[in-house]
Coordinates of C-alpha atoms and ligand atoms in Angstrom, one line a residue:
Chain A
X1 CA -12.7 34.4 -9.8
X2 CA -12.9 34.4 -6.1
X3 CA -10.9 36.8 -4.1
X4 CA -7.9 35.8 -2.2
X5 CA -9.7 36.3 1.1
X6 CA -12.3 33.9 0.1
X7 CA -9.6 31.3 -1.0
X8 CA -8.0 31.7 2.4
X9 CA -11.5 31.0 4.0
X10 CA -12.1 27.8 2.1
X11 CA -8.6 26.5 2.7
X12 CA -9.2 27.2 6.4
X13 CA -12.6 25.3 6.2
X14 CA -10.9 22.4 4.3
X15 CA -8.0 22.0 6.9
X16 CA -10.8 21.7 9.8
X17 CA -12.8 18.9 7.8
X18 CA -9.6 17.3 7.3
X19 CA -8.8 17.1 11.1
X20 CA -12.4 16.1 11.8
X21 CA -12.4 13.3 9.0
X22 CA -9.1 11.7 10.5
X23 CA -10.0 12.1 14.0
X24 CA -13.2 10.2 13.3
X25 CA -11.6 7.8 11.0
X26 CA -8.8 7.0 13.7
X27 CA -6.4 6.5 10.9
X28 CA -5.1 8.5 8.0
X29 CA -2.3 11.1 6.7
X30 CA -2.6 14.6 8.3
X31 CA 0.8 15.9 7.3
X32 CA 0.7 15.8 3.3
X33 CA -3.1 16.6 3.5
X34 CA -2.5 20.0 5.2
X35 CA 0.7 20.9 3.2
X36 CA -1.3 20.7 0.2
X37 CA -4.7 22.4 1.4
X38 CA -3.7 25.7 -0.3
X39 CA -2.6 24.3 -3.7
X40 CA -5.7 22.3 -4.0
X41 CA -7.9 25.2 -3.1
X42 CA -6.5 27.3 -5.5
X43 CA -7.0 24.7 -8.3
X44 CA -10.4 23.6 -7.5
X45 CA -12.0 27.0 -6.4
X46 CA -10.2 29.3 -8.7
X47 CA -8.4 27.6 -11.7
X48 CA -10.0 24.3 -12.9
X49 CA -13.2 24.2 -15.1
X50 CA -15.4 21.7 -13.8
X51 CA -18.8 21.0 -12.8
X52 CA -19.9 19.4 -9.6
X53 CA -23.2 18.5 -11.1
X54 CA -21.6 16.9 -14.3
X55 CA -18.3 15.0 -13.1
X56 CA -18.1 13.3 -16.2
X57 CA -18.2 16.7 -18.5
X58 CA -15.8 15.6 -21.2
X59 CA -14.2 19.2 -21.4
X60 CA -13.5 19.3 -17.5
X61 CA -9.9 20.0 -16.5
X62 CA -8.4 16.8 -14.6
X63 CA -6.9 16.6 -11.4
X64 CA -4.6 13.5 -10.6
X65 CA -3.7 13.2 -6.8
X66 CA -0.6 11.2 -7.5
X67 CA 0.1 11.2 -3.8
X68 CA -3.0 9.3 -2.9
X69 CA -2.5 9.1 0.8
X70 CA -3.3 12.9 1.1
X71 CA -6.9 12.2 -0.4
X72 CA -8.7 13.6 2.7
X73 CA -7.9 17.0 1.4
X74 CA -9.3 16.5 -1.9
X75 CA -12.5 14.9 -0.4
X76 CA -12.8 18.0 1.8
X77 CA -12.5 20.1 -1.3
X78 CA -14.9 18.0 -3.4
X79 CA -17.6 18.2 -0.6
X80 CA -17.1 22.0 -0.3
X81 CA -17.4 22.5 -4.1
X82 CA -20.8 20.5 -3.9
X83 CA -19.7 17.1 -5.3
X84 CA -21.3 15.3 -2.3
X85 CA -22.8 16.1 1.1
X86 CA -20.6 17.5 3.6
X87 CA -21.8 14.7 6.1
X88 CA -20.2 12.0 3.8
X89 CA -16.8 13.3 4.9
X90 CA -17.2 11.4 8.3
X91 CA -17.3 8.1 6.6
X92 CA -13.9 8.2 5.5
X93 CA -12.0 4.7 5.7
X94 CA -15.2 3.1 7.0
X95 CA -16.4 -0.3 5.5
X96 CA -18.5 0.3 2.6
X97 CA -17.8 4.1 2.2
X98 CA -17.1 5.6 -1.3
X99 CA -14.3 7.6 0.7
X100 CA -11.8 5.0 0.6
X101 CA -8.3 5.4 2.4
X102 CA -6.7 6.1 -1.1
X103 CA -8.5 7.3 -4.2
X104 CA -10.9 4.7 -5.7
X105 CA -12.7 6.1 -9.0
X106 CA -14.8 2.8 -9.0
X107 CA -16.3 3.9 -6.0
X108 CA -16.2 7.7 -6.3
X109 CA -16.6 8.3 -10.1
X110 CA -15.5 12.0 -9.8
X111 CA -11.8 10.9 -9.0
X112 CA -9.8 10.6 -12.2
X113 CA -7.6 8.1 -11.3
X114 CA -6.8 5.3 -8.5
X115 CA -3.8 6.2 -6.8
X116 CA -2.0 5.0 -3.4
X117 CA 1.0 3.6 -5.1
X118 CA 3.3 6.4 -5.2
X119 CA 5.2 7.5 -8.6
X120 CA 2.3 6.5 -11.2
X121 CA 0.2 9.7 -11.3
X122 CA 2.4 11.7 -13.6
X123 CA 2.4 9.2 -16.6
X124 CA -1.3 8.8 -16.2
X125 CA -1.5 12.6 -16.2
X126 CA 0.6 12.7 -19.3
X127 CA -1.6 10.2 -21.1
X128 CA -4.5 12.6 -20.3
X129 CA -2.7 15.6 -21.6
X130 CA -1.7 13.8 -24.9
X131 CA -5.5 13.0 -25.4
X132 CA -6.3 16.7 -24.7
X133 CA -3.8 17.8 -27.3
X134 CA -5.3 15.4 -29.9
X135 CA -8.1 17.9 -30.5
X136 CA -11.8 18.0 -29.5
X137 CA -11.4 18.6 -25.9
X138 CA -8.6 21.2 -25.0
X139 CA -8.8 20.4 -21.0
X140 CA -5.9 20.9 -18.7
X141 CA -4.3 18.2 -16.4
X142 CA -2.9 19.0 -12.9
X143 CA -1.0 16.3 -11.1
X144 CA 0.0 16.8 -7.6
X145 CA 3.0 14.8 -6.4
X146 CA 4.9 14.3 -2.9
X147 CA 8.5 15.1 -2.8
X148 CA 9.4 11.7 -1.3
X149 CA 7.2 10.4 -4.2
X150 CA 9.7 11.8 -6.8
X151 CA 12.3 9.2 -5.7
X152 CA 10.4 6.8 -7.9
X153 CA 12.0 6.0 -11.1
X154 CA 8.7 6.1 -13.0
X155 CA 8.5 9.9 -12.1
X156 CA 11.5 10.4 -14.0
X157 CA 10.4 8.5 -17.0
X158 CA 7.3 10.7 -17.2
X159 CA 9.6 13.7 -16.6
X160 CA 11.6 12.7 -19.5
X161 CA 8.6 11.8 -21.8
X162 CA 6.5 15.0 -21.1
X163 CA 9.0 17.4 -22.8
X164 CA 9.3 15.0 -25.5
X165 CA 5.6 15.3 -26.5
X166 CA 5.5 18.8 -25.6
X167 CA 2.8 18.2 -23.2
X168 CA 1.8 21.7 -22.5
X169 CA -1.7 21.2 -21.0
X170 CA 0.2 19.3 -18.2
X171 CA 1.0 21.0 -15.1
X172 CA 2.8 19.1 -12.2
X173 CA 2.7 20.5 -8.7
X174 CA 5.5 19.2 -6.3
X175 CA 4.3 19.6 -2.7
X176 CA 7.8 20.2 -1.5
X177 CA 7.3 19.7 2.3
X178 CA 10.6 17.9 2.8
X179 CA 9.5 15.1 5.0
X180 CA 8.3 11.6 4.0
X181 CA 7.8 8.4 6.5
X182 CA 11.2 7.3 7.5
X183 CA 12.4 10.8 8.1
X184 CA 13.2 14.0 6.1
X185 CA 13.6 13.8 2.4
X186 CA 17.2 15.1 2.6
X187 CA 18.2 12.2 5.0
X188 CA 16.1 9.3 3.3
X189 CA 17.2 10.0 -0.2
X190 CA 18.4 13.7 -1.2
X191 CA 16.5 15.2 -4.4
X192 CA 18.4 18.5 -4.4
X193 CA 18.8 20.2 -6.8
X194 CA 15.3 19.7 -7.4
X195 CA 14.7 22.5 -9.7
X196 CA 17.9 22.2 -11.7
X197 CA 16.9 18.4 -12.4
X198 CA 13.4 19.2 -13.8
X199 CA 14.8 22.2 -15.8
X200 CA 17.4 19.8 -17.3
X201 CA 14.7 17.4 -18.1
X202 CA 13.0 20.0 -20.1
X203 CA 10.3 21.4 -17.9
X204 CA 9.4 25.0 -17.2
X205 CA 9.8 25.5 -13.6
X206 CA 8.2 27.7 -11.3
X207 CA 9.4 27.9 -7.7
X208 CA 6.6 29.4 -5.3
X209 CA 5.6 29.4 -1.8
X210 CA 2.8 27.0 -1.6
X211 CA 0.8 28.8 0.9
X212 CA 0.8 32.1 -0.6
X213 CA -2.3 32.4 -2.8
X214 CA -1.1 35.2 -5.0
X215 CA 1.9 33.1 -5.8
X216 CA 0.0 30.1 -6.6
X217 CA -2.5 31.7 -8.9
X218 CA 0.3 33.6 -10.5
X219 CA 2.1 30.3 -11.2
X220 CA -1.0 28.6 -12.5
X221 CA -1.5 31.2 -14.7
X222 CA 2.0 31.2 -16.0
X223 CA 1.6 27.5 -16.7
X224 CA -1.4 28.0 -18.7
X225 CA 0.5 30.4 -20.8
X226 CA 3.4 28.3 -21.3
X227 CA 3.6 26.7 -24.7
X228 CA 5.2 23.7 -26.1
X229 CA 6.6 22.7 -22.7
X230 CA 5.1 20.9 -19.5
X231 CA 5.3 23.1 -16.3
X232 CA 6.4 22.0 -12.8
X233 CA 5.3 24.1 -10.0
X234 CA 7.7 23.6 -7.3
X235 CA 5.7 24.5 -4.3
X236 CA 7.6 25.2 -1.0
X237 CA 5.2 23.9 1.6
X238 CA 5.1 23.0 5.4
X239 CA 4.0 19.4 6.2
X240 CA 1.1 19.6 8.7
X241 CA 0.6 23.3 7.9
X242 CA -1.9 25.1 10.3
X243 CA -1.5 22.8 13.3
X244 CA 1.4 23.9 15.3
X245 CA 2.2 20.6 16.7
X246 CA 1.9 18.7 13.4
X247 CA 4.3 21.3 11.5
X248 CA 7.5 19.7 10.2
X249 CA 6.9 16.6 12.4
X250 CA 7.7 13.5 10.6
X251 CA 5.6 11.3 12.8
X252 CA 2.6 13.2 11.7
X253 CA 2.8 11.9 8.3
X254 CA 0.5 9.1 9.0
X255 CA -1.3 9.1 12.1
X256 CA -4.7 10.3 13.1
X257 CA -5.2 12.9 16.0
X258 CA -6.8 11.5 19.0
X259 CA -9.8 13.1 20.5
X260 CA -7.6 15.7 22.5
X261 CA -5.2 16.5 19.9
X262 CA -8.0 16.9 17.3
X263 CA -9.7 19.4 19.8
X264 CA -6.5 21.5 20.1
X265 CA -5.8 21.3 16.2
X266 CA -9.5 22.5 15.6
X267 CA -8.9 25.4 18.2
X268 CA -5.8 26.5 16.3
X269 CA -7.7 26.4 13.0
X270 CA -10.6 28.5 14.4
X271 CA -13.2 25.9 14.3
X272 CA -16.2 26.6 16.3
Chain B
X1 CA 0.0 -13.6 23.4
X2 CA -0.7 -12.3 20.0
X3 CA 1.9 -10.5 17.9
X4 CA 2.0 -9.1 14.4
X5 CA 4.3 -11.3 12.1
X6 CA 6.0 -8.1 10.9
X7 CA 7.1 -7.3 14.5
X8 CA 8.3 -10.9 15.1
X9 CA 10.2 -10.7 11.8
X10 CA 11.9 -7.3 12.9
X11 CA 12.8 -8.7 16.3
X12 CA 14.2 -11.8 14.7
X13 CA 16.2 -9.8 12.2
X14 CA 17.9 -7.9 14.9
X15 CA 18.9 -11.0 16.7
X16 CA 20.3 -12.7 13.8
X17 CA 22.2 -9.6 12.9
X18 CA 24.2 -10.1 15.8
X19 CA 25.4 -13.7 14.7
X20 CA 25.7 -13.3 11.1
X21 CA 27.5 -10.1 9.9
X22 CA 26.6 -10.9 6.2
X23 CA 23.0 -10.2 7.0
X24 CA 22.1 -6.6 5.5
X25 CA 18.8 -5.0 5.2
X26 CA 17.2 -2.5 2.9
X27 CA 14.0 -0.6 3.1
X28 CA 12.1 1.8 0.8
X29 CA 10.7 4.3 3.4
X30 CA 8.7 1.8 5.2
X31 CA 11.0 0.5 7.9
X32 CA 8.7 1.7 10.8
X33 CA 6.0 -0.4 9.2
X34 CA 7.8 -3.3 7.9
X35 CA 9.7 -3.2 11.4
X36 CA 13.1 -3.6 9.6
X37 CA 13.9 -0.4 11.7
X38 CA 14.7 -2.7 14.6
X39 CA 17.6 -3.9 12.6
X40 CA 18.4 -0.6 11.4
X41 CA 18.6 1.1 14.8
X42 CA 20.9 -1.8 15.9
X43 CA 23.0 -2.2 12.7
X44 CA 23.0 1.4 11.1
X45 CA 26.2 0.4 8.9
X46 CA 24.2 -2.5 7.5
X47 CA 21.0 -1.0 6.9
X48 CA 20.4 0.7 3.4
X49 CA 17.4 3.3 3.3
X50 CA 16.7 3.3 -0.4
X51 CA 13.8 5.9 -0.2
X52 CA 10.5 5.5 -2.3
X53 CA 12.4 3.5 -5.1
X54 CA 11.4 -0.2 -4.7
X55 CA 12.5 -1.1 -8.1
X56 CA 16.1 0.2 -7.2
X57 CA 16.1 -1.4 -3.9
X58 CA 15.6 -4.9 -5.1
X59 CA 18.2 -4.3 -7.8
X60 CA 20.6 -3.3 -5.1
X61 CA 19.8 -6.3 -2.9
X62 CA 20.7 -8.5 -5.8
X63 CA 23.8 -6.7 -6.2
X64 CA 24.7 -7.1 -2.6
X65 CA 23.6 -10.8 -2.7
X66 CA 26.0 -11.6 -5.8
X67 CA 28.7 -9.9 -4.1
X68 CA 28.3 -12.3 -1.0
X69 CA 26.0 -10.6 1.4
X70 CA 22.9 -12.0 2.7
X71 CA 20.3 -9.0 2.0
X72 CA 16.6 -8.7 3.2
X73 CA 14.8 -6.3 1.2
X74 CA 11.6 -5.0 2.8
X75 CA 8.5 -3.2 1.8
X76 CA 4.6 -3.7 1.5
X77 CA 4.0 -6.8 -0.4
X78 CA 2.1 -4.8 -3.2
X79 CA 4.9 -2.5 -3.8
X80 CA 7.5 -5.4 -4.1
X81 CA 5.5 -7.4 -6.4
X82 CA 4.9 -4.1 -8.4
X83 CA 8.7 -4.5 -9.3
X84 CA 8.1 -7.9 -10.5
X85 CA 10.0 -7.8 -13.6
X86 CA 13.3 -6.6 -11.6
X87 CA 12.5 -9.5 -9.1
X88 CA 12.3 -11.8 -12.1
X89 CA 15.5 -10.8 -13.7
X90 CA 17.8 -9.4 -11.4
X91 CA 16.9 -11.7 -8.4
X92 CA 15.4 -14.8 -9.6
X93 CA 17.1 -15.4 -12.9
X94 CA 20.2 -14.1 -11.8
X95 CA 20.2 -16.8 -8.9
X96 CA 20.9 -13.9 -6.5
X97 CA 19.9 -15.0 -2.9
X98 CA 17.7 -12.1 -2.0
X99 CA 15.5 -12.5 0.9
X100 CA 12.3 -10.6 -0.1
X101 CA 9.9 -9.5 2.9
X102 CA 6.5 -8.5 1.9
X103 CA 4.4 -7.0 4.9
X104 CA 0.9 -5.8 4.9
X105 CA -0.5 -8.7 3.7
X106 CA -4.4 -8.9 2.5
X107 CA -7.5 -7.1 3.5
X108 CA -6.4 -7.5 7.1
X109 CA -4.5 -4.2 7.1
X110 CA -8.0 -2.6 7.1
X111 CA -8.6 1.2 6.6
X112 CA -5.7 2.2 4.1
X113 CA -7.7 0.1 1.6
X114 CA -6.7 -1.9 -1.7
X115 CA -3.8 0.2 -2.8
X116 CA -1.8 -0.9 0.3
X117 CA -3.0 -4.4 0.4
X118 CA -0.9 -7.2 -0.9
X119 CA -3.6 -9.6 -2.5
X120 CA -1.9 -11.0 -5.6
X121 CA 1.8 -11.5 -4.2
X122 CA 1.5 -15.3 -3.7
X123 CA 0.5 -15.8 -7.1
X124 CA 3.2 -13.7 -8.6
X125 CA 6.0 -15.0 -6.4
X126 CA 5.0 -18.6 -6.9
X127 CA 5.2 -18.1 -10.6
X128 CA 8.9 -17.6 -10.5
X129 CA 11.1 -20.7 -11.1
X130 CA 12.8 -21.5 -7.9
X131 CA 11.3 -19.1 -5.7
X132 CA 10.6 -20.2 -2.2
X133 CA 7.2 -18.8 -1.0
X134 CA 6.4 -18.6 3.0
X135 CA 3.6 -17.3 5.1
X136 CA 3.9 -18.0 8.8
X137 CA 0.9 -17.9 11.1
X138 CA 2.2 -17.0 14.6
X139 CA 5.2 -15.4 16.3
X140 CA 7.3 -18.5 16.8
X141 CA 6.9 -20.0 13.2
X142 CA 7.8 -16.2 11.9
X143 CA 11.1 -16.5 13.9
X144 CA 11.9 -19.9 12.6
X145 CA 10.9 -19.0 9.0
X146 CA 12.9 -15.9 8.8
X147 CA 16.0 -17.9 10.6
X148 CA 15.5 -20.3 7.7
X149 CA 15.8 -17.5 5.1
X150 CA 18.8 -16.3 6.4
X151 CA 20.5 -19.7 6.4
X152 CA 19.2 -20.7 3.0
X153 CA 21.5 -20.0 0.3
X154 CA 18.9 -18.9 -2.3
X155 CA 16.2 -16.5 -2.9
X156 CA 12.9 -16.5 -0.9
X157 CA 9.8 -14.7 -0.3
X158 CA 8.0 -14.3 2.8
X159 CA 4.4 -12.6 3.4
X160 CA 3.7 -11.0 6.7
X161 CA 0.7 -9.3 8.5
X162 CA 0.2 -5.8 9.8
X163 CA -2.3 -7.2 12.3
X164 CA -1.6 -9.2 15.4
X165 CA -1.7 -13.1 14.9
X166 CA -2.5 -15.3 18.3
X167 CA 0.0 -18.0 19.1
X168 CA -0.8 -21.1 17.4
X169 CA 2.1 -23.4 17.7
X170 CA 3.8 -25.0 21.0
X171 CA 7.1 -23.9 22.4
X172 CA 8.7 -27.0 21.0
X173 CA 7.4 -26.5 17.3
X174 CA 9.9 -27.0 14.6
X175 CA 9.3 -25.2 11.2
X176 CA 10.3 -27.3 8.4
X177 CA 10.1 -25.9 5.0
X178 CA 7.7 -27.5 2.4
X179 CA 6.0 -29.3 5.2
X180 CA 2.4 -28.8 6.0
X181 CA 1.3 -28.9 9.7
X182 CA -2.0 -30.8 10.9
X183 CA -3.1 -28.8 13.7
X184 CA -6.5 -30.4 14.2
X185 CA -7.8 -34.0 12.8
X186 CA -11.0 -35.0 11.2
X187 CA -12.2 -36.9 8.3
X188 CA -15.2 -35.1 6.8
X189 CA -12.9 -32.6 5.0
X190 CA -9.6 -30.7 5.3
X191 CA -9.3 -26.9 5.6
X192 CA -6.0 -25.7 4.5
X193 CA -5.1 -22.2 5.9
X194 CA -2.1 -19.9 5.6
X195 CA -0.8 -16.9 7.7
X196 CA -3.6 -14.9 9.2
X197 CA -6.6 -17.4 8.2
X198 CA -4.9 -20.4 10.3
X199 CA -6.3 -19.2 13.8
X200 CA -9.6 -18.4 12.1
X201 CA -9.7 -21.8 10.5
X202 CA -9.0 -23.6 13.9
X203 CA -11.9 -21.5 15.2
X204 CA -14.0 -22.5 12.3
X205 CA -13.2 -26.2 13.1
X206 CA -14.7 -26.0 16.6
X207 CA -17.8 -24.5 15.1
X208 CA -18.2 -27.3 12.5
X209 CA -17.5 -29.8 15.2
X210 CA -20.8 -28.5 17.0
X211 CA -22.6 -29.2 13.7
X212 CA -21.3 -32.7 13.6
X213 CA -18.6 -32.1 10.7
X214 CA -15.2 -33.3 11.6
X215 CA -12.8 -30.8 10.2
X216 CA -9.0 -31.4 9.7
X217 CA -7.1 -28.1 9.8
X218 CA -3.9 -27.9 8.4
X219 CA -1.5 -24.9 8.2
X220 CA 0.2 -24.4 4.7
X221 CA 3.2 -22.2 5.8
X222 CA 5.1 -23.1 2.8
X223 CA 3.0 -22.1 -0.3
X224 CA 6.1 -23.2 -2.7
X225 CA 7.2 -25.8 -2.7
X226 CA 3.8 -27.0 -1.7
X227 CA 3.5 -30.2 0.5
X228 CA 2.3 -32.5 -2.1
X229 CA 2.5 -35.7 0.0
X230 CA 0.5 -34.0 2.8
X231 CA -2.1 -32.6 0.3
X232 CA -2.7 -36.1 -1.4
X233 CA -3.0 -37.8 1.9
X234 CA -5.6 -35.2 3.0
X235 CA -7.4 -35.7 -0.3
X236 CA -7.5 -39.5 0.1
X237 CA -8.4 -39.5 3.8
X238 CA -11.1 -36.7 4.1
X239 CA -12.3 -36.6 0.3
X240 CA -12.7 -32.9 0.3
X241 CA -10.3 -29.8 0.6
X242 CA -11.3 -26.2 1.4
X243 CA -8.6 -23.8 1.3
X244 CA -8.9 -20.3 2.9
X245 CA -6.3 -17.3 2.5
X246 CA -6.5 -13.6 2.8
X247 CA -5.4 -13.3 -0.9
X248 CA -7.0 -13.4 -4.4
X249 CA -8.3 -17.0 -4.8
X250 CA -6.3 -16.9 -8.3
X251 CA -3.1 -18.1 -7.9
X252 CA -2.6 -18.3 -4.3
X253 CA -2.2 -21.1 -1.7
X254 CA -5.6 -22.6 -2.7
X255 CA -4.5 -22.8 -6.5
X256 CA -1.1 -24.5 -5.4
X257 CA -3.2 -27.0 -3.4
X258 CA -5.6 -27.6 -6.1
X259 CA -2.9 -28.3 -8.7
X260 CA -1.5 -30.9 -6.2
X261 CA -4.8 -32.4 -5.6
X262 CA -5.6 -32.7 -9.3
X263 CA -2.1 -34.2 -9.9
X264 CA -2.3 -36.8 -7.3
X265 CA -5.6 -37.6 -6.0
X266 CA -8.4 -35.7 -7.5
X267 CA -11.3 -34.7 -5.1
X268 CA -13.5 -31.7 -4.8
X269 CA -11.6 -28.4 -3.8
X270 CA -13.2 -25.0 -2.9
X271 CA -10.8 -22.2 -2.8
X272 CA -11.8 -19.5 -0.5
X273 CA -10.4 -16.1 -0.2
X274 CA -10.8 -13.0 -2.2
X275 CA -13.1 -13.8 -5.1
X276 CA -11.1 -12.5 -7.8
X277 CA -11.8 -9.1 -6.5
X278 CA -9.7 -6.0 -5.2
X279 CA -9.6 -5.1 -1.5
X280 CA -11.3 -2.1 0.4
X281 CA -11.0 0.2 3.3
X282 CA -12.6 -0.7 6.7
X283 CA -12.1 -1.9 10.0
X284 CA -10.0 -5.2 9.6
X285 CA -12.4 -7.3 11.8
X286 CA -15.5 -5.9 9.7
X287 CA -13.7 -6.6 6.5
X288 CA -12.7 -10.2 7.7
X289 CA -16.6 -10.7 8.4
X290 CA -17.7 -9.2 5.2
X291 CA -15.5 -11.4 3.0
X292 CA -16.3 -14.3 5.3
X293 CA -12.4 -14.9 6.2
X294 CA -13.5 -14.8 10.0
X295 CA -14.1 -18.2 11.8
X296 CA -18.0 -17.9 11.2
X297 CA -17.6 -17.2 7.7
X298 CA -15.3 -20.2 7.1
X299 CA -17.4 -22.5 9.2
X300 CA -20.5 -21.3 6.9
X301 CA -18.7 -21.8 3.6
X302 CA -17.0 -24.9 4.6
X303 CA -20.4 -26.3 5.7
X304 CA -22.0 -25.5 2.7
X305 CA -19.1 -27.1 0.7
X306 CA -19.3 -30.2 2.7
X307 CA -23.2 -30.4 2.0
X308 CA -22.7 -30.3 -1.8
X309 CA -22.9 -33.5 -3.5
Ligands
TPP401 C1 5.0 2.6 -4.5 C2 4.9 3.2 -3.0 N1 5.8 2.7 -1.9 C3 5.6 3.1 -0.6 C4 4.4 3.6 -0.2 C5 4.1 4.1 1.2 N2 4.0 5.5 1.3 C6 3.0 6.1 1.6 S1 3.1 7.6 1.9 C7 5.0 7.6 1.8 C8 5.6 8.8 2.1 C9 5.4 9.8 1.0 O1 6.0 10.7 1.1 P1 5.7 12.2 0.2 O2 5.7 11.7 -1.2 O3 6.8 13.1 0.7 O4 4.5 12.7 0.8 P2 3.8 13.9 1.6 O5 5.1 14.2 2.5 O6 3.3 14.9 1.0 O7 2.8 13.2 2.5 C10 5.2 6.3 1.6 C11 6.4 5.7 1.5 C12 3.5 3.8 -1.3 N3 2.3 4.5 -1.0 N4 3.7 3.7 -2.6
MG402 MG1 6.8 15.0 1.6

């Protein structure tokens, strides 16, 4: 397993790639990509069992990006892991590119599901987790959701069903960055007390700082050890994390940085 | 001038709100994109931010309507029709006069790609008994269509674009629900367009003219009820009908026209649009060229259709 210093370095590279991709594309979602960079890095580079040379390996762990708009961060991670050449990242959102604006597993088969309509990923992840428990292939399933996303009713249907089916190979991760599009989550549609809600639905809930690798890795390990119950990692994060002028600014949810803003962001991220 | 029909909608709604206190507006975390924010800023007490929960929003709108308000429920077309059964039951079957506003129609939204594109919404909404289905082609028509929805005491659906649409209609234009508009005359075929494809079809008509093909161009702003009389007249007088829309050809405006042609005056019909496909990411103009929804593509396809025996 890589050292935490190494993971930090990878997450840094991924953040840089996210900014470069969005600046080149001229559109996309920086806020929720940057808030999830550390979570995604820990998953792909320290926890998940997967093989970049064989994306269809049946025993691979699954990752569902339910908040599909944050796909640039996953593309950057996949490229870093060797799923496809780094240069391809700059084709994001261009006509004909497999790097669609939201995940499309028809055009990029290493993606586990098509997402981009919020609220559906946890149900699909639960289905995969149920399959993994039916024997033969004991893989784990990770599902990353946005906090705003959990306003969708279907999320709570899946939240209710997962404990019923004792889906302990399922680990949901909530990117609790406190912002969505029309404003801050607390103003748009309050979710608190989030932890209590998930606990009362029957989940094992682990609140962490979603930018602290020690805590992220600890929680993922605890999730794997938790039996007869699904786990929700409630990851306290900062939307736009790593770029000072994007941090906690609602407007950076869904717009690309212009050349000047990208240069400033890249400098802050230590790109050379 | 060119303006996105979603923006023309937001501006009109904010104006209508002054005259009619019964108008209330709901959105699901997309008010800055649907442009319902223009109403929300002006009338915060009559705006309901429902969060990312479209099904609940549609249900709340139905309740407001049944209690005497005039609700406009807004989101992207794909997310609204994603809550189809709620619309079927709580709105249509319950006869709740909810005005449903679906923006981000078609591949014209560009880079965000298929998951955000309304490409089946016309087909779905058209299938609901009593649902009025509208798709305006420019700013003026949008204003008048939205005003109609506010005044009409029934449920309705309007499909709006993210991208700008050029002005088509003259200032004295009067929108009449259920009545198609002949924009250019011709006798070799009729091209029927709706929303974003109207301007492209008009341009295509000019390209065809140069090739000696005289196309009648018709704006079908009301997909339901479809203008059967006009469709029958065009079938009789031009002998061929080519329909074009930024929507799946399954069940959309072209299907409505084809049904009317079959039942009145059968002639060859060619439906053009997304050929039973999902959308994809890309520059909007590049996508219109790729899927031949731009003037050049429409002219090419219409010419080929005319030349078929
Ligand atoms: C069903 C559905 N409704 C609306 C949208 C439009 N939309 C895209 S991102 C977003 C906000 C998401 O906020 P959150 O889940 O908190 O994501 P994050 O902050 O991590 O970016 C919305 C409303 C959507 N993609 N799907
Ligand atoms: Mg959020």
